XYZ file of N, CA, C and O in Angstrom:
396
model
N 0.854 -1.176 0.000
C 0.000 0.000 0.000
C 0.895 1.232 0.000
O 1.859 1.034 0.739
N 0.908 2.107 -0.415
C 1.282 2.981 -1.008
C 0.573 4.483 -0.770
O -0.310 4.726 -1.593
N 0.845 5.632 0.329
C 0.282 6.358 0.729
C 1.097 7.624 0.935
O 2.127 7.751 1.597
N 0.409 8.562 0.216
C 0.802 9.989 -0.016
C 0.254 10.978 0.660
O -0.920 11.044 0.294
N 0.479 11.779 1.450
C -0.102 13.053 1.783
C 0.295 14.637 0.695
O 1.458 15.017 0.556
N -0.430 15.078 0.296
C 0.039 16.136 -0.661
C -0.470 17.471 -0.046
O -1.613 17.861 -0.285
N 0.345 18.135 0.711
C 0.463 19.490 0.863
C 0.824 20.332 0.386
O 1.241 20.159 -0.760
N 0.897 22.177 1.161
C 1.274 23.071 0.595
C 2.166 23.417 1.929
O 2.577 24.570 2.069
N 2.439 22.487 2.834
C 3.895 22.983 4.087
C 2.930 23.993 5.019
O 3.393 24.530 6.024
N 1.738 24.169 4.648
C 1.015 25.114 5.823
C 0.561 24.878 7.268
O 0.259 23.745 6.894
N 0.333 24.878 8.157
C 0.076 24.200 9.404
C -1.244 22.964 9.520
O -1.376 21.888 10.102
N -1.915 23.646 8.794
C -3.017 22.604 8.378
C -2.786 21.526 7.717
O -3.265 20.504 8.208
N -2.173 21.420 6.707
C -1.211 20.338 5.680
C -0.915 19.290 6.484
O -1.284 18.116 6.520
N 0.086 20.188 7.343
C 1.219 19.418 8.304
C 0.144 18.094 9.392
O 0.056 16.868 9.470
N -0.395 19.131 9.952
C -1.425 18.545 10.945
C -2.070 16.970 10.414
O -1.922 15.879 10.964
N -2.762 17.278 9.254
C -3.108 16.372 8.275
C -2.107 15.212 8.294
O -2.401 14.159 8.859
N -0.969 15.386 7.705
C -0.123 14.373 7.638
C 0.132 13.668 8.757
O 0.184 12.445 8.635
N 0.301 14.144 9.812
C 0.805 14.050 10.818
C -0.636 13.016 11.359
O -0.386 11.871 11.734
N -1.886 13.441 11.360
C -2.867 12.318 11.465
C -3.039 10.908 10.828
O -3.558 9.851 11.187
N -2.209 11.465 9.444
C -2.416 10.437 8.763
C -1.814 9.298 9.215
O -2.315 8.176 9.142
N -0.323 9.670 9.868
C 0.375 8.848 10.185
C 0.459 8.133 11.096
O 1.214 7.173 11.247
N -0.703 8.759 12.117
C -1.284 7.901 13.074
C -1.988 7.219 13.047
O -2.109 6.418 13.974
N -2.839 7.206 11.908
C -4.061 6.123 11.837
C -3.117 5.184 11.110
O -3.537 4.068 11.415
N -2.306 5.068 10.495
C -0.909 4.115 9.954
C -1.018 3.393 10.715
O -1.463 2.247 10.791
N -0.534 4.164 11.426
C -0.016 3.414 12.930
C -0.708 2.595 13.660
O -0.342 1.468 13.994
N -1.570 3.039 13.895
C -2.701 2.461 14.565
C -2.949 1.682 14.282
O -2.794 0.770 15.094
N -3.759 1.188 12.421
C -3.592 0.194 11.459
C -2.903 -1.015 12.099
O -3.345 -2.107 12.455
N -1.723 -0.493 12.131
C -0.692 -1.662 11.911
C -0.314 -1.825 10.582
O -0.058 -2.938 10.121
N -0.249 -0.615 9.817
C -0.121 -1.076 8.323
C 1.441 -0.624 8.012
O 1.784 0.535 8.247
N 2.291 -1.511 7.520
C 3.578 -1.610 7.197
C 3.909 -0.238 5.901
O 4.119 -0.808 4.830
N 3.954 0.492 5.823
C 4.098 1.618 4.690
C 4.520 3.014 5.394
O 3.957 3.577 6.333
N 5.569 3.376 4.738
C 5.598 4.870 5.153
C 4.654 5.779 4.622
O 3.851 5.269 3.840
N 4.547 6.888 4.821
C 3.602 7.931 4.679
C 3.995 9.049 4.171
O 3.913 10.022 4.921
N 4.588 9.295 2.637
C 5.349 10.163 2.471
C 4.228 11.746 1.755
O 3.152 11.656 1.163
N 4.934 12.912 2.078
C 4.935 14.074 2.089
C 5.110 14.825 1.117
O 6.115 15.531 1.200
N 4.341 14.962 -0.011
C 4.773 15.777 -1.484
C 4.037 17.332 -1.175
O 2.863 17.626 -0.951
N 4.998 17.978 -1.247
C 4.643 19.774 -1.576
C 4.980 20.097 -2.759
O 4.417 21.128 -3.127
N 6.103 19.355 -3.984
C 6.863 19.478 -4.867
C 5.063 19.922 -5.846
O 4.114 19.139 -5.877
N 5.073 20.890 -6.302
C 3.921 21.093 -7.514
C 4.076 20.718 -8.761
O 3.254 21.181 -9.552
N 5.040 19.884 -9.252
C 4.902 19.367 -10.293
C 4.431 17.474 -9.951
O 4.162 16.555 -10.725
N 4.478 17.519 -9.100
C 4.214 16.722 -8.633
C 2.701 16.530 -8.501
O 1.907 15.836 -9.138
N 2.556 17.384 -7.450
C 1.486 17.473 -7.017
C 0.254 17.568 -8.326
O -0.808 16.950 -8.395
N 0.673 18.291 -9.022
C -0.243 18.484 -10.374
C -0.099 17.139 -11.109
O -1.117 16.819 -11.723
N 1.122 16.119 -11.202
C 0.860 15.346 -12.141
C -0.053 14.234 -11.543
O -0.260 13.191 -12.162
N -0.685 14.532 -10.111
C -0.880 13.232 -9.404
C -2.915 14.127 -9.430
O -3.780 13.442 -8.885
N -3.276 15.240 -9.933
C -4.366 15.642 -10.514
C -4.877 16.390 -9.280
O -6.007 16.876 -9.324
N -4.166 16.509 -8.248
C -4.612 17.043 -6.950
C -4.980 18.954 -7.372
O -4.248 19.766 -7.938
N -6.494 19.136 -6.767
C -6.598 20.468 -7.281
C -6.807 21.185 -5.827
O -6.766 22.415 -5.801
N -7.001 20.552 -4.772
C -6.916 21.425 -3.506
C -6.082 20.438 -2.085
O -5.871 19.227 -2.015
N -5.830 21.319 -1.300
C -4.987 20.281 -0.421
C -5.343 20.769 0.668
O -5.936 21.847 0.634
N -5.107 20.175 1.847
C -4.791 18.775 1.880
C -4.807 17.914 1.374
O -6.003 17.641 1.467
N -4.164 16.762 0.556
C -5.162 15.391 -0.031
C -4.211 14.184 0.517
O -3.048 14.301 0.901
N -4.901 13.139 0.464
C -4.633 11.555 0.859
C -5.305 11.088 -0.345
O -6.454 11.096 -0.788
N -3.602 10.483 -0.880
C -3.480 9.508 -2.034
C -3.117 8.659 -1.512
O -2.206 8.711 -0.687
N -3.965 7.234 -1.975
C -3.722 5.745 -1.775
C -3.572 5.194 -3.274
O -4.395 5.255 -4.187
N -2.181 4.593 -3.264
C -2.075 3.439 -4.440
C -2.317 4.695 -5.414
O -3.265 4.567 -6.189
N -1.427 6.144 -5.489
C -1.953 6.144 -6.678
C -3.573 7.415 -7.116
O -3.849 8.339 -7.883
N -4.015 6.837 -6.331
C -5.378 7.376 -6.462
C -6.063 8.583 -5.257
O -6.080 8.483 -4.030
N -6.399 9.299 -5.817
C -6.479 10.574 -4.465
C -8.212 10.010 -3.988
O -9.272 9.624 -4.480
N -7.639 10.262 -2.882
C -8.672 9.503 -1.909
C -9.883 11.048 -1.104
O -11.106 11.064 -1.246
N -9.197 11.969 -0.450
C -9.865 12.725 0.227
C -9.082 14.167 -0.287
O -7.876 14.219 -0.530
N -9.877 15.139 -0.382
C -8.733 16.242 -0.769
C -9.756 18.042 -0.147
O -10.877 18.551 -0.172
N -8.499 18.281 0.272
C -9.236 20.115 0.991
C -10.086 19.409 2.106
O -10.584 18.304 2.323
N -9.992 20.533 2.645
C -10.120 21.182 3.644
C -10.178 19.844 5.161
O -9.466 18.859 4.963
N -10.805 19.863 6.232
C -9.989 19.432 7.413
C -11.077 17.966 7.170
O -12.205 17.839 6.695
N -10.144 17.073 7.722
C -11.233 15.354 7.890
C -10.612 14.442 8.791
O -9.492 13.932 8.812
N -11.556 14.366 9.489
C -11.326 13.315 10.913
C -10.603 12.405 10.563
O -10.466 11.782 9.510
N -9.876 12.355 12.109
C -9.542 10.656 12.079
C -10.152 9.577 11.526
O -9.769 9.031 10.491
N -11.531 9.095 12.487
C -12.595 8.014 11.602
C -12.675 8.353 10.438
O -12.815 7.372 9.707
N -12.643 9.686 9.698
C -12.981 9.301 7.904
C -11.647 8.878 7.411
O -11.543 7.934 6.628
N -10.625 9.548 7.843
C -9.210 9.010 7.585
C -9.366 7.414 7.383
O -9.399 6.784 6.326
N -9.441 7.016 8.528
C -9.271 5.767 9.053
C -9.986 4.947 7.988
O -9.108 4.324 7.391
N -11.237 4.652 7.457
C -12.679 4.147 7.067
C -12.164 4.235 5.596
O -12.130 3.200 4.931
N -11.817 5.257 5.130
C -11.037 5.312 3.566
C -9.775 4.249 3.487
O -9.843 3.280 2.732
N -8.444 4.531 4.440
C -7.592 3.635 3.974
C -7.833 2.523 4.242
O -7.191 1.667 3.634
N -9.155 1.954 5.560
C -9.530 0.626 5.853
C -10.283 0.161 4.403
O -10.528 -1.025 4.186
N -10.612 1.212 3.459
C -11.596 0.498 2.250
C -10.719 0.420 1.398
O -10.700 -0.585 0.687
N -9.793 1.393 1.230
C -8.795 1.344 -0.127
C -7.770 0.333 0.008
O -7.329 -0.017 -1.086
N -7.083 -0.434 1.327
C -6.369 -1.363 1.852
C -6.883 -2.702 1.077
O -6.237 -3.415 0.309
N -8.489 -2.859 1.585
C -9.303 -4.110 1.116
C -9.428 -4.188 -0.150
O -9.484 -5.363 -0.511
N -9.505 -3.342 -1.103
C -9.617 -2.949 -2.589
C -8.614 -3.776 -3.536
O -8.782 -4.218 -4.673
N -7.540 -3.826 -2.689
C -5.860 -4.250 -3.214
C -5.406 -5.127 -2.789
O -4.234 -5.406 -3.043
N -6.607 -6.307 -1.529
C -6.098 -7.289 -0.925
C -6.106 -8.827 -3.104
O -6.305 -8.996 -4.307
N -5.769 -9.220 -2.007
C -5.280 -10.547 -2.700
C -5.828 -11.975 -1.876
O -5.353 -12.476 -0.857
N -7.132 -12.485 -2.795
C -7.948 -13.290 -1.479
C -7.016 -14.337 -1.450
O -7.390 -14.933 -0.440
N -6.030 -14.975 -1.890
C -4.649 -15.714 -1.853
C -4.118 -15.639 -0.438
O -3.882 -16.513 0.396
N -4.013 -14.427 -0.429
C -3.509 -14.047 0.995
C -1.492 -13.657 0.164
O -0.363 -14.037 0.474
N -2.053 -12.766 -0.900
C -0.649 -12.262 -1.538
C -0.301 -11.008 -1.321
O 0.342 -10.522 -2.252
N -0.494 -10.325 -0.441
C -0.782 -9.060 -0.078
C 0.580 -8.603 0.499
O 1.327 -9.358 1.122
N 0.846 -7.252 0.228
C 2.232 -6.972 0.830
C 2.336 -5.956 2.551
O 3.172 -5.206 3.056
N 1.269 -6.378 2.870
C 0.742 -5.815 3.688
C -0.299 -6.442 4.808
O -1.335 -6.911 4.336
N -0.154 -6.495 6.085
C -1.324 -6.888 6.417
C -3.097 -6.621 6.222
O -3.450 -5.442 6.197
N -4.114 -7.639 6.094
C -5.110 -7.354 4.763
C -6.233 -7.865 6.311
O -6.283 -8.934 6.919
N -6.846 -6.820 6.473
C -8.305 -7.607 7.542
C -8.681 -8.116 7.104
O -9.137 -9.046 7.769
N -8.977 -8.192 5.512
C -10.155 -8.989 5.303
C -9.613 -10.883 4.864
O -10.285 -11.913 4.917
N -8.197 -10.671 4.468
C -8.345 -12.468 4.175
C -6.802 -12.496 5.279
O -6.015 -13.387 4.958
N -6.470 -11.832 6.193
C -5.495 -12.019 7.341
C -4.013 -12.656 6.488
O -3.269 -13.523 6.946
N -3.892 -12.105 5.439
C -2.950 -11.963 4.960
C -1.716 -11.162 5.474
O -2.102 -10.397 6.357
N -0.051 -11.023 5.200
C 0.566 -10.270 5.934
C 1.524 -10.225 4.894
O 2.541 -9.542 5.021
């Protein structure tokens, strides 16, 4: 799993990330949580307001402020999205207890 926070370095941004990385945590989900402000970046990944949380790729939540639980409830759905009912997952997977 694969998880981006895309800011603009503002206190709010920061804050954001900084949640994000707790519900990580919390998870138990093996992935760092990396930090793009770079705007070419940020534009090639289609983000038009920020805060945003990209999973795998795909922007998940974007602008303005969002709870923990919605945090949480998104990467718990986008996690399951990418499981592998094999149990091939590079990641631990709730739904087939894959690791």
């Amino acid at each position: 799993m694969v998880i981006k926070v895309i800011g603009s370095s503002c206190p709010n941004c920061k804050k954001f990330f900084n949640l994000v990385q707790k519900v990580v945590k919390d998870l138990k989900i093996e992935t760092d949580v990396e930090y793009i402000d770079d705007i070419s970046k940020v534009i090639g990944l289609g983000v038009i307001s920020s805060p945003a949380l990209v999973v795998n790729e795909k922007v998940i939540l974007s602008g303005s402020s969002h709870l923990e639980e919605e945090i949480r409830e998104v990467i718990i759905k986008n996690e399951k999205v990418n499981c592998d009912p094999i149990g091939t997952t590079s990641s631990t997977c709730s739904c087939c207890g894959a690791n």
